[in-house]
Amino acid sequence: MQTISKLTLSDTMYFENTPALNYKIDYPQFTSTCSRRAAAAVNSFYRLRAKSLETYCRFTLYPQAVTDLKQLREDRDPLLGFEFLVTFQVTYNSGCIVSLYMDQYEFEGGAHGSTQRTSQTWDFSTGKRMQLSDFYPHNPSYREEIQTQIQSGIGRRLEQEPSTYFEDYPELLRTTFNPESFYLTPEGLVIYYQQYDIAPYSTGMPQFLLPFNE
């Protein structure tokens, strides 16, 4: 079993006494009864990822925010700083298996920000990241089967809520399908798509539960 704690990198960066960028990057740290070495490897993965995102904030996003603030001042528009937030949610933690997703929200002005989701599933007995194919052994057509299930699920949703997906969703759900976009829950495996992949922004981030017993 794994014990999870939350670590955070955060700062508010100013330009001439005006907040230009606020960032907060949460990331997990694990202890495990399965393997200390595996836990150390997984912790290193998230620590390095968080440091990389902080570097992006400080040396890429902040200069962009300053440029934007200068333009807003010239135009006498309301001064809105940039925002960069990373959160994580552990969705499965049983035995030596942990699954989680991380949402990266970025606001650079405009009507609304954007969110990008990533996810990882780990075997803490080995420290290896599990792949979607690991849950479909000896089934070379597992992607097609998953996509068919998702298409059926969208069809049912559209009966209840018309216009919540793009009209060409049968094609889009296949062309934008990413085998890394999954996580586990106690009920089953969840496949998700990014914003705008197969549906308008108002639909949010489409998710599809594939129960273990099906």
Coordinates of N, CA and C in Angstrom, one line a residue:
M1 N 0.8 -1.2 0.0 CA 0.0 0.0 0.0 C 0.9 1.2 0.0
Q2 N 0.3 2.3 -0.6 CA 1.1 3.6 -0.7 C 0.4 4.7 0.2
T3 N 1.3 5.5 0.8 CA 0.8 6.7 1.5 C 1.3 7.9 0.6
I4 N 0.3 8.8 0.4 CA 0.6 9.9 -0.5 C 0.5 11.2 0.3
S5 N 1.5 12.1 0.1 CA 1.5 13.4 0.6 C 1.6 14.4 -0.6
K6 N 1.2 15.6 -0.3 CA 1.2 16.7 -1.3 C 2.3 17.7 -1.1
L7 N 3.1 17.9 -2.1 CA 4.1 18.9 -2.1 C 3.7 20.0 -3.1
T8 N 4.2 21.3 -2.9 CA 3.8 22.4 -3.7 C 5.0 23.3 -4.0
L9 N 5.0 23.8 -5.2 CA 5.9 24.9 -5.6 C 5.0 26.0 -6.0
S10 N 5.2 27.2 -5.5 CA 4.3 28.3 -5.8 C 5.0 29.6 -5.6
D11 N 4.5 30.6 -6.3 CA 5.0 32.0 -6.2 C 4.0 32.9 -6.9
T12 N 4.0 34.2 -6.5 CA 3.4 35.2 -7.3 C 4.5 36.2 -7.7
M13 N 4.6 36.3 -9.0 CA 5.7 37.1 -9.6 C 5.1 38.5 -10.1
Y14 N 5.7 39.6 -9.7 CA 5.2 40.9 -10.0 C 6.0 41.6 -11.1
F15 N 5.3 42.6 -11.7 CA 6.0 43.5 -12.6 C 5.5 44.9 -12.2
E16 N 6.4 45.7 -11.6 CA 6.1 47.1 -11.2 C 4.9 47.1 -10.3
N17 N 4.9 46.3 -9.2 CA 3.9 46.2 -8.2 C 2.6 45.6 -8.6
T18 N 2.5 45.1 -9.8 CA 1.3 44.4 -10.3 C 1.6 42.9 -10.5
P19 N 0.7 42.1 -9.9 CA 0.9 40.6 -10.1 C 0.8 40.3 -11.6
A20 N 1.9 39.7 -12.1 CA 2.0 39.3 -13.5 C 1.6 37.9 -13.7
L21 N 2.1 37.1 -12.7 CA 1.9 35.6 -12.8 C 1.8 35.0 -11.5
N22 N 0.8 34.2 -11.3 CA 0.6 33.4 -10.1 C 0.7 32.0 -10.5
Y23 N 1.6 31.2 -9.9 CA 1.6 29.8 -10.2 C 1.6 29.0 -8.9
K24 N 1.0 27.8 -9.0 CA 1.0 26.9 -7.9 C 1.0 25.5 -8.5
I25 N 2.0 24.7 -8.2 CA 2.2 23.4 -8.8 C 2.2 22.4 -7.6
D26 N 1.1 21.6 -7.5 CA 1.0 20.5 -6.6 C 1.5 19.2 -7.2
Y27 N 2.2 18.4 -6.5 CA 2.6 17.1 -7.0 C 2.7 16.1 -5.8
P28 N 2.6 14.8 -6.1 CA 2.6 13.8 -5.1 C 3.9 13.3 -4.7
Q29 N 4.0 12.9 -3.4 CA 5.2 12.2 -2.9 C 4.7 10.9 -2.2
F30 N 5.3 9.8 -2.5 CA 4.8 8.5 -2.1 C 5.8 7.8 -1.1
T31 N 5.2 7.1 -0.1 CA 6.0 6.1 0.6 C 5.2 4.8 0.3
S32 N 5.9 3.7 0.2 CA 5.3 2.4 -0.2 C 5.8 1.2 0.6
T33 N 4.9 0.3 1.0 CA 5.3 -0.9 1.6 C 5.7 -2.0 0.6
C34 N 5.6 -1.6 -0.7 CA 5.9 -2.6 -1.8 C 7.4 -2.5 -2.1
S35 N 7.9 -1.3 -2.3 CA 9.3 -1.2 -2.7 C 9.7 0.3 -2.5
R36 N 10.7 0.5 -1.6 CA 11.3 1.8 -1.4 C 11.9 2.3 -2.6
R37 N 12.6 1.5 -3.3 CA 13.3 1.9 -4.5 C 12.3 2.3 -5.6
A38 N 11.2 1.6 -5.7 CA 10.2 2.0 -6.7 C 9.6 3.4 -6.3
A39 N 9.3 3.5 -5.0 CA 8.7 4.8 -4.6 C 9.7 6.0 -4.9
A40 N 11.0 5.7 -4.6 CA 12.0 6.8 -4.9 C 12.0 7.2 -6.4
A41 N 11.9 6.2 -7.3 CA 11.9 6.4 -8.7 C 10.6 7.2 -9.1
V42 N 9.5 6.8 -8.6 CA 8.2 7.5 -8.9 C 8.3 9.0 -8.3
N43 N 8.8 9.1 -7.1 CA 8.9 10.5 -6.6 C 9.8 11.3 -7.4
S44 N 10.9 10.8 -7.9 CA 11.8 11.5 -8.8 C 11.1 12.0 -10.0
F45 N 10.3 11.1 -10.6 CA 9.5 11.5 -11.8 C 8.7 12.7 -11.6
Y46 N 7.9 12.8 -10.5 CA 7.1 13.9 -10.2 C 7.8 15.2 -9.8
R47 N 8.9 15.0 -9.0 CA 9.7 16.1 -8.6 C 10.3 16.8 -9.8
L48 N 10.9 16.0 -10.7 CA 11.5 16.6 -11.9 C 10.5 17.3 -12.8
R49 N 9.3 16.7 -12.9 CA 8.2 17.2 -13.7 C 7.8 18.6 -13.1
A50 N 7.7 18.6 -11.8 CA 7.2 19.9 -11.1 C 8.3 21.0 -11.3
K51 N 9.6 20.6 -11.2 CA 10.7 21.6 -11.4 C 10.7 22.1 -12.8
S52 N 10.4 21.2 -13.8 CA 10.4 21.6 -15.2 C 9.2 22.6 -15.4
L53 N 8.1 22.3 -14.8 CA 6.9 23.2 -15.0 C 7.2 24.6 -14.3
E54 N 7.9 24.6 -13.2 CA 8.2 25.8 -12.5 C 9.2 26.6 -13.4
T55 N 10.2 26.0 -14.0 CA 11.1 26.7 -14.9 C 10.3 27.3 -16.1
Y56 N 9.3 26.6 -16.6 CA 8.5 27.1 -17.7 C 7.8 28.4 -17.2
C57 N 7.2 28.3 -16.0 CA 6.5 29.5 -15.5 C 7.4 30.7 -15.3
R58 N 8.6 30.5 -14.8 CA 9.5 31.6 -14.4 C 10.2 32.2 -15.7
F59 N 10.5 31.4 -16.6 CA 11.4 31.8 -17.7 C 10.7 31.9 -19.1
T60 N 9.5 31.3 -19.2 CA 8.7 31.4 -20.4 C 7.4 32.2 -20.2
L61 N 6.6 31.7 -19.2 CA 5.3 32.3 -19.0 C 5.4 33.7 -18.4
Y62 N 6.3 33.9 -17.5 CA 6.4 35.3 -16.8 C 6.8 36.4 -17.8
P63 N 7.8 36.2 -18.7 CA 8.0 37.2 -19.7 C 6.8 37.5 -20.6
Q64 N 6.1 36.5 -20.9 CA 4.9 36.7 -21.8 C 3.9 37.5 -21.0
A65 N 3.7 37.2 -19.7 CA 2.8 38.0 -18.9 C 3.2 39.4 -18.7
V66 N 4.5 39.7 -18.6 CA 4.9 41.1 -18.5 C 4.6 41.8 -19.8
T67 N 4.9 41.2 -21.0 CA 4.6 41.8 -22.3 C 3.1 42.1 -22.4
D68 N 2.3 41.2 -21.9 CA 0.8 41.4 -21.9 C 0.4 42.5 -21.0
L69 N 1.0 42.6 -19.9 CA 0.6 43.7 -18.9 C 1.0 45.1 -19.5
K70 N 2.1 45.1 -20.1 CA 2.5 46.4 -20.8 C 1.5 46.8 -21.8
Q71 N 1.1 45.9 -22.6 CA 0.1 46.2 -23.7 C -1.2 46.6 -23.1
L72 N -1.6 45.9 -22.0 CA -2.9 46.3 -21.3 C -2.8 47.7 -20.8
R73 N -1.7 48.1 -20.3 CA -1.5 49.4 -19.7 C -1.6 50.5 -20.9
E74 N -1.0 50.2 -22.0 CA -1.0 51.1 -23.1 C -2.5 51.3 -23.6
D75 N -3.2 50.1 -23.6 CA -4.6 50.2 -24.1 C -5.6 50.6 -23.0
R76 N -5.1 50.8 -21.8 CA -5.9 51.2 -20.6 C -7.0 50.2 -20.4
D77 N -6.7 48.9 -20.6 CA -7.6 47.8 -20.2 C -7.3 47.3 -18.8
P78 N -8.3 46.6 -18.2 CA -8.1 46.0 -16.9 C -6.8 45.1 -16.9
L79 N -6.1 45.2 -15.8 CA -4.8 44.5 -15.7 C -5.1 43.1 -15.1
L80 N -5.0 42.1 -16.0 CA -5.2 40.7 -15.6 C -3.9 39.9 -15.7
G81 N -3.4 39.4 -14.6 CA -2.2 38.6 -14.6 C -2.5 37.2 -15.1
F82 N -1.4 36.5 -15.4 CA -1.5 35.1 -15.9 C -1.7 34.2 -14.6
E83 N -2.2 33.0 -14.9 CA -2.3 32.0 -13.8 C -2.0 30.7 -14.3
F84 N -1.2 29.9 -13.5 CA -0.8 28.6 -13.9 C -1.0 27.7 -12.6
L85 N -1.9 26.7 -12.7 CA -2.2 25.9 -11.6 C -2.1 24.4 -12.0
V86 N -1.5 23.6 -11.2 CA -1.4 22.2 -11.4 C -1.9 21.5 -10.1
T87 N -2.9 20.6 -10.3 CA -3.5 19.8 -9.2 C -3.4 18.3 -9.6
F88 N -3.5 17.5 -8.6 CA -3.6 16.0 -8.9 C -4.6 15.4 -8.1
Q89 N -5.1 14.3 -8.6 CA -6.2 13.5 -7.9 C -5.8 12.0 -8.0
V90 N -5.6 11.4 -6.9 CA -5.3 9.9 -6.8 C -6.7 9.2 -7.0
T91 N -6.8 8.4 -8.0 CA -8.1 7.7 -8.3 C -8.1 6.3 -7.9
Y92 N -6.9 5.7 -7.7 CA -6.8 4.3 -7.3 C -5.6 4.1 -6.5
N93 N -5.7 3.4 -5.4 CA -4.5 3.0 -4.5 C -4.8 1.7 -3.8
S94 N -4.4 0.6 -4.4 CA -4.7 -0.7 -3.8 C -3.5 -1.6 -4.1
G95 N -3.1 -2.3 -3.1 CA -2.0 -3.2 -3.2 C -0.8 -2.4 -3.6
C96 N -0.2 -2.8 -4.7 CA 1.0 -2.0 -5.2 C 0.7 -1.2 -6.4
I97 N -0.6 -1.0 -6.7 CA -1.0 -0.2 -7.9 C -1.6 1.2 -7.5
V98 N -1.1 2.2 -8.1 CA -1.6 3.6 -7.9 C -1.9 4.2 -9.2
S99 N -3.0 4.9 -9.3 CA -3.3 5.6 -10.5 C -3.8 7.0 -10.2
L100 N -3.4 8.0 -11.0 CA -3.8 9.4 -10.7 C -3.8 10.2 -12.0
Y101 N -4.5 11.3 -11.9 CA -4.4 12.3 -13.0 C -4.0 13.6 -12.5
M102 N -3.4 14.4 -13.4 CA -3.0 15.8 -13.0 C -3.6 16.8 -14.0
D103 N -4.2 17.8 -13.5 CA -4.8 18.8 -14.4 C -3.9 20.1 -14.3
Q104 N -3.6 20.6 -15.5 CA -2.7 21.8 -15.7 C -3.6 22.9 -16.3
Y105 N -3.9 23.8 -15.4 CA -4.8 25.0 -15.9 C -3.9 26.2 -16.1
E106 N -4.1 26.8 -17.3 CA -3.4 28.0 -17.7 C -4.3 29.1 -18.2
F107 N -4.2 30.2 -17.6 CA -5.0 31.4 -18.0 C -4.0 32.5 -18.4
E108 N -4.2 32.9 -19.7 CA -3.4 34.0 -20.3 C -4.2 35.1 -20.8
G109 N -5.3 35.4 -20.1 CA -6.2 36.4 -20.6 C -7.3 35.8 -21.4
G110 N -8.2 36.6 -21.9 CA -9.3 36.0 -22.8 C -10.5 35.6 -21.9
A111 N -11.4 34.9 -22.6 CA -12.7 34.6 -21.9 C -12.5 33.6 -20.8
H112 N -11.6 32.6 -21.0 CA -11.4 31.6 -20.0 C -10.0 30.9 -20.2
G113 N -9.6 30.2 -19.2 CA -8.3 29.5 -19.4 C -8.5 28.1 -20.0
S114 N -7.4 27.4 -20.1 CA -7.5 26.0 -20.7 C -6.9 25.0 -19.7
T115 N -7.4 23.8 -19.7 CA -6.9 22.7 -18.9 C -6.4 21.6 -19.7
Q116 N -5.2 21.1 -19.4 CA -4.7 19.9 -20.0 C -4.5 18.8 -19.0
R117 N -5.0 17.6 -19.3 CA -4.9 16.5 -18.3 C -3.9 15.5 -18.7
T118 N -3.1 15.0 -17.8 CA -2.2 13.9 -18.0 C -2.5 12.9 -16.9
S119 N -2.1 11.7 -17.1 CA -2.3 10.6 -16.0 C -1.2 9.6 -16.1
Q120 N -1.1 8.9 -14.9 CA -0.1 7.9 -14.8 C -0.6 6.8 -13.9
T121 N -0.3 5.5 -14.3 CA -0.6 4.4 -13.4 C 0.7 3.6 -13.2
W122 N 0.9 3.4 -11.9 CA 2.2 2.8 -11.5 C 2.1 1.5 -10.8
D123 N 3.0 0.6 -11.0 CA 3.2 -0.6 -10.3 C 4.3 -0.4 -9.3
F124 N 4.0 -0.3 -8.0 CA 5.0 0.1 -7.0 C 5.9 -1.2 -6.6
S125 N 5.5 -2.3 -7.1 CA 6.4 -3.5 -6.9 C 7.7 -3.4 -7.8
T126 N 7.5 -2.7 -8.9 CA 8.6 -2.6 -9.9 C 9.1 -1.2 -10.2
G127 N 8.2 -0.2 -9.9 CA 8.5 1.2 -10.2 C 8.2 1.5 -11.7
K128 N 7.6 0.6 -12.4 CA 7.3 0.8 -13.8 C 5.9 1.4 -14.0
R129 N 5.8 2.2 -15.0 CA 4.5 2.8 -15.4 C 3.8 1.9 -16.2
M130 N 2.5 1.6 -15.9 CA 1.7 0.7 -16.6 C 1.1 1.3 -17.8
Q131 N 0.9 0.5 -18.9 CA 0.4 1.0 -20.1 C -1.1 0.5 -20.3
L132 N -1.8 1.1 -21.1 CA -3.2 0.7 -21.4 C -3.3 -0.8 -21.9
S133 N -2.3 -1.1 -22.7 CA -2.3 -2.5 -23.2 C -2.1 -3.6 -22.1
D134 N -1.5 -3.2 -21.0 CA -1.3 -4.1 -19.9 C -2.7 -4.7 -19.4
F135 N -3.8 -3.9 -19.6 CA -5.1 -4.3 -19.1 C -5.9 -5.1 -20.2
Y136 N -5.3 -5.3 -21.3 CA -5.9 -6.0 -22.4 C -4.9 -7.0 -23.0
P137 N -4.4 -7.9 -22.2 CA -3.4 -8.9 -22.6 C -4.0 -9.8 -23.7
H138 N -3.1 -10.1 -24.7 CA -3.5 -11.0 -25.8 C -4.7 -10.5 -26.6
N139 N -4.9 -9.2 -26.6 CA -6.0 -8.6 -27.4 C -5.5 -7.5 -28.3
P140 N -5.0 -7.8 -29.5 CA -4.4 -6.8 -30.3 C -5.4 -5.7 -30.8
S141 N -6.7 -6.0 -30.7 CA -7.7 -5.1 -31.2 C -8.3 -4.3 -30.1
Y142 N -7.6 -4.2 -29.0 CA -8.3 -3.5 -27.8 C -8.6 -2.1 -28.1
R143 N -7.8 -1.4 -28.9 CA -8.1 0.0 -29.1 C -9.5 0.2 -29.9
E144 N -9.6 -0.6 -30.9 CA -10.9 -0.6 -31.6 C -12.1 -0.9 -30.8
E145 N -11.9 -1.9 -29.9 CA -13.0 -2.2 -29.0 C -13.4 -1.1 -28.0
I146 N -12.3 -0.4 -27.5 CA -12.5 0.7 -26.6 C -13.3 1.8 -27.3
Q147 N -12.8 2.1 -28.5 CA -13.4 3.2 -29.3 C -14.8 2.9 -29.7
T148 N -15.2 1.7 -29.9 CA -16.5 1.3 -30.2 C -17.4 1.5 -29.0
Q149 N -16.9 1.2 -27.8 CA -17.6 1.4 -26.5 C -17.9 2.9 -26.3
I150 N -16.8 3.7 -26.6 CA -17.0 5.1 -26.4 C -18.0 5.7 -27.3
Q151 N -18.0 5.3 -28.6 CA -18.9 5.8 -29.5 C -20.4 5.5 -29.1
S152 N -20.6 4.3 -28.6 CA -21.9 3.9 -28.1 C -22.3 4.8 -26.9
G153 N -21.3 5.0 -26.0 CA -21.6 5.9 -24.9 C -22.0 7.3 -25.3
I154 N -21.3 7.8 -26.2 CA -21.6 9.2 -26.7 C -23.0 9.2 -27.3
G155 N -23.3 8.2 -28.1 CA -24.6 8.1 -28.7 C -25.7 8.2 -27.7
R156 N -25.5 7.5 -26.6 CA -26.5 7.5 -25.5 C -26.6 8.8 -24.8
R157 N -25.5 9.5 -24.6 CA -25.4 10.8 -24.0 C -26.2 11.8 -24.9
L158 N -26.0 11.7 -26.2 CA -26.6 12.7 -27.1 C -28.1 12.6 -27.1
E159 N -28.6 11.4 -26.8 CA -30.1 11.2 -26.7 C -30.6 12.1 -25.6
Q160 N -29.8 12.2 -24.5 CA -30.2 12.9 -23.3 C -29.9 14.4 -23.4
E161 N -28.7 14.7 -24.0 CA -28.2 16.1 -24.1 C -27.7 16.3 -25.5
P162 N -28.5 16.7 -26.5 CA -28.1 17.0 -27.8 C -27.1 18.1 -27.9
S163 N -26.3 18.0 -29.0 CA -25.3 19.1 -29.3 C -24.2 19.2 -28.3
T164 N -24.0 18.2 -27.4 CA -22.9 18.3 -26.5 C -21.6 17.7 -27.0
Y165 N -21.6 17.1 -28.2 CA -20.4 16.6 -28.9 C -20.4 17.1 -30.3
F166 N -19.2 17.2 -30.9 CA -19.2 17.6 -32.3 C -19.9 16.6 -33.2
E167 N -20.4 17.0 -34.3 CA -21.1 16.1 -35.2 C -20.3 15.0 -35.7
D168 N -19.0 15.3 -36.0 CA -18.1 14.2 -36.5 C -17.4 13.5 -35.4
Y169 N -18.0 13.3 -34.2 CA -17.4 12.7 -33.1 C -16.9 11.2 -33.4
P170 N -17.6 10.4 -34.3 CA -17.2 9.1 -34.5 C -15.7 9.1 -35.1
E171 N -15.4 10.0 -36.0 CA -14.1 10.1 -36.5 C -13.1 10.7 -35.5
L172 N -13.6 11.8 -34.8 CA -12.7 12.5 -33.9 C -12.2 11.6 -32.8
L173 N -13.1 10.8 -32.2 CA -12.7 10.0 -31.1 C -11.7 9.0 -31.4
R174 N -11.6 8.7 -32.7 CA -10.5 7.8 -33.2 C -9.2 8.5 -33.5
T175 N -9.3 9.6 -34.2 CA -8.1 10.3 -34.5 C -7.4 11.0 -33.4
T176 N -8.2 11.4 -32.3 CA -7.6 12.0 -31.2 C -7.4 11.1 -30.0
F177 N -7.7 9.8 -30.2 CA -7.5 8.8 -29.1 C -6.0 8.7 -28.7
N178 N -5.8 8.8 -27.4 CA -4.4 8.7 -26.9 C -4.4 7.6 -25.9
P179 N -3.6 6.5 -26.1 CA -3.5 5.4 -25.2 C -3.0 5.7 -23.9
E180 N -2.4 6.9 -23.7 CA -1.8 7.3 -22.4 C -2.9 8.1 -21.6
S181 N -4.0 8.4 -22.2 CA -5.1 9.2 -21.5 C -6.1 8.2 -20.8
F182 N -5.6 7.6 -19.8 CA -6.5 6.8 -19.0 C -6.0 6.8 -17.5
Y183 N -6.9 6.4 -16.7 CA -6.6 6.1 -15.3 C -7.5 5.1 -14.7
L184 N -7.2 4.5 -13.6 CA -8.0 3.5 -12.9 C -8.8 4.1 -11.8
T185 N -10.0 3.5 -11.6 CA -10.8 3.8 -10.4 C -11.2 2.4 -9.8
P186 N -11.8 2.3 -8.6 CA -12.2 1.0 -8.1 C -13.3 0.4 -9.0
E187 N -14.0 1.2 -9.8 CA -15.1 0.7 -10.6 C -14.6 0.2 -12.0
G188 N -13.5 0.7 -12.5 CA -13.0 0.4 -13.8 C -12.0 1.3 -14.3
L189 N -11.8 1.2 -15.6 CA -10.8 2.0 -16.3 C -11.5 3.2 -17.0
V190 N -10.9 4.4 -16.8 CA -11.5 5.6 -17.4 C -10.6 6.1 -18.5
I191 N -11.3 6.3 -19.7 CA -10.6 6.9 -20.8 C -11.1 8.4 -20.9
Y192 N -10.2 9.3 -21.1 CA -10.6 10.7 -21.2 C -10.0 11.4 -22.5
Y193 N -10.7 12.4 -22.9 CA -10.2 13.2 -24.0 C -9.9 14.7 -23.5
Q194 N -9.1 15.4 -24.2 CA -8.8 16.8 -23.9 C -9.9 17.7 -24.3
Q195 N -10.0 18.9 -23.7 CA -10.9 19.9 -24.1 C -10.8 20.1 -25.6
Y196 N -11.9 20.2 -26.3 CA -12.1 20.5 -27.7 C -11.7 19.3 -28.6
D197 N -11.3 18.2 -28.1 CA -10.9 17.0 -28.9 C -12.2 16.5 -29.6
I198 N -13.2 16.3 -28.9 CA -14.4 15.7 -29.5 C -15.7 16.4 -29.1
A199 N -15.5 17.5 -28.4 CA -16.7 18.2 -27.9 C -16.4 19.7 -27.6
P200 N -17.4 20.6 -27.6 CA -17.1 22.0 -27.3 C -16.7 22.2 -25.9
Y201 N -16.2 23.4 -25.6 CA -15.6 23.7 -24.3 C -16.7 23.5 -23.2
S202 N -17.9 23.8 -23.5 CA -19.0 23.7 -22.5 C -19.2 22.3 -22.0
T203 N -18.8 21.3 -22.8 CA -19.0 19.9 -22.3 C -17.9 19.6 -21.3
G204 N -16.8 20.3 -21.3 CA -15.8 20.0 -20.3 C -14.8 18.9 -20.9
M205 N -14.3 18.1 -20.0 CA -13.3 17.1 -20.4 C -14.0 15.8 -20.5
P206 N -14.4 15.2 -21.7 CA -15.1 14.0 -21.8 C -14.4 12.8 -21.1
Q207 N -15.1 12.0 -20.3 CA -14.6 10.9 -19.7 C -15.5 9.7 -19.9
F208 N -15.0 8.5 -20.0 CA -15.8 7.3 -20.2 C -15.3 6.2 -19.4
L209 N -16.2 5.7 -18.5 CA -15.8 4.6 -17.6 C -16.1 3.3 -18.3
L210 N -15.0 2.4 -18.3 CA -15.2 1.1 -18.8 C -15.1 0.1 -17.6
P211 N -16.2 -0.4 -17.1 CA -16.2 -1.2 -15.9 C -15.3 -2.4 -16.1
F212 N -14.7 -2.9 -14.9 CA -13.9 -4.0 -15.0 C -14.6 -5.3 -15.3
N213 N -15.9 -5.3 -15.0 CA -16.7 -6.5 -15.1 C -17.3 -6.7 -16.5
E214 N -17.0 -5.8 -17.4 CA -17.5 -5.9 -18.8 C -16.4 -6.2 -19.8

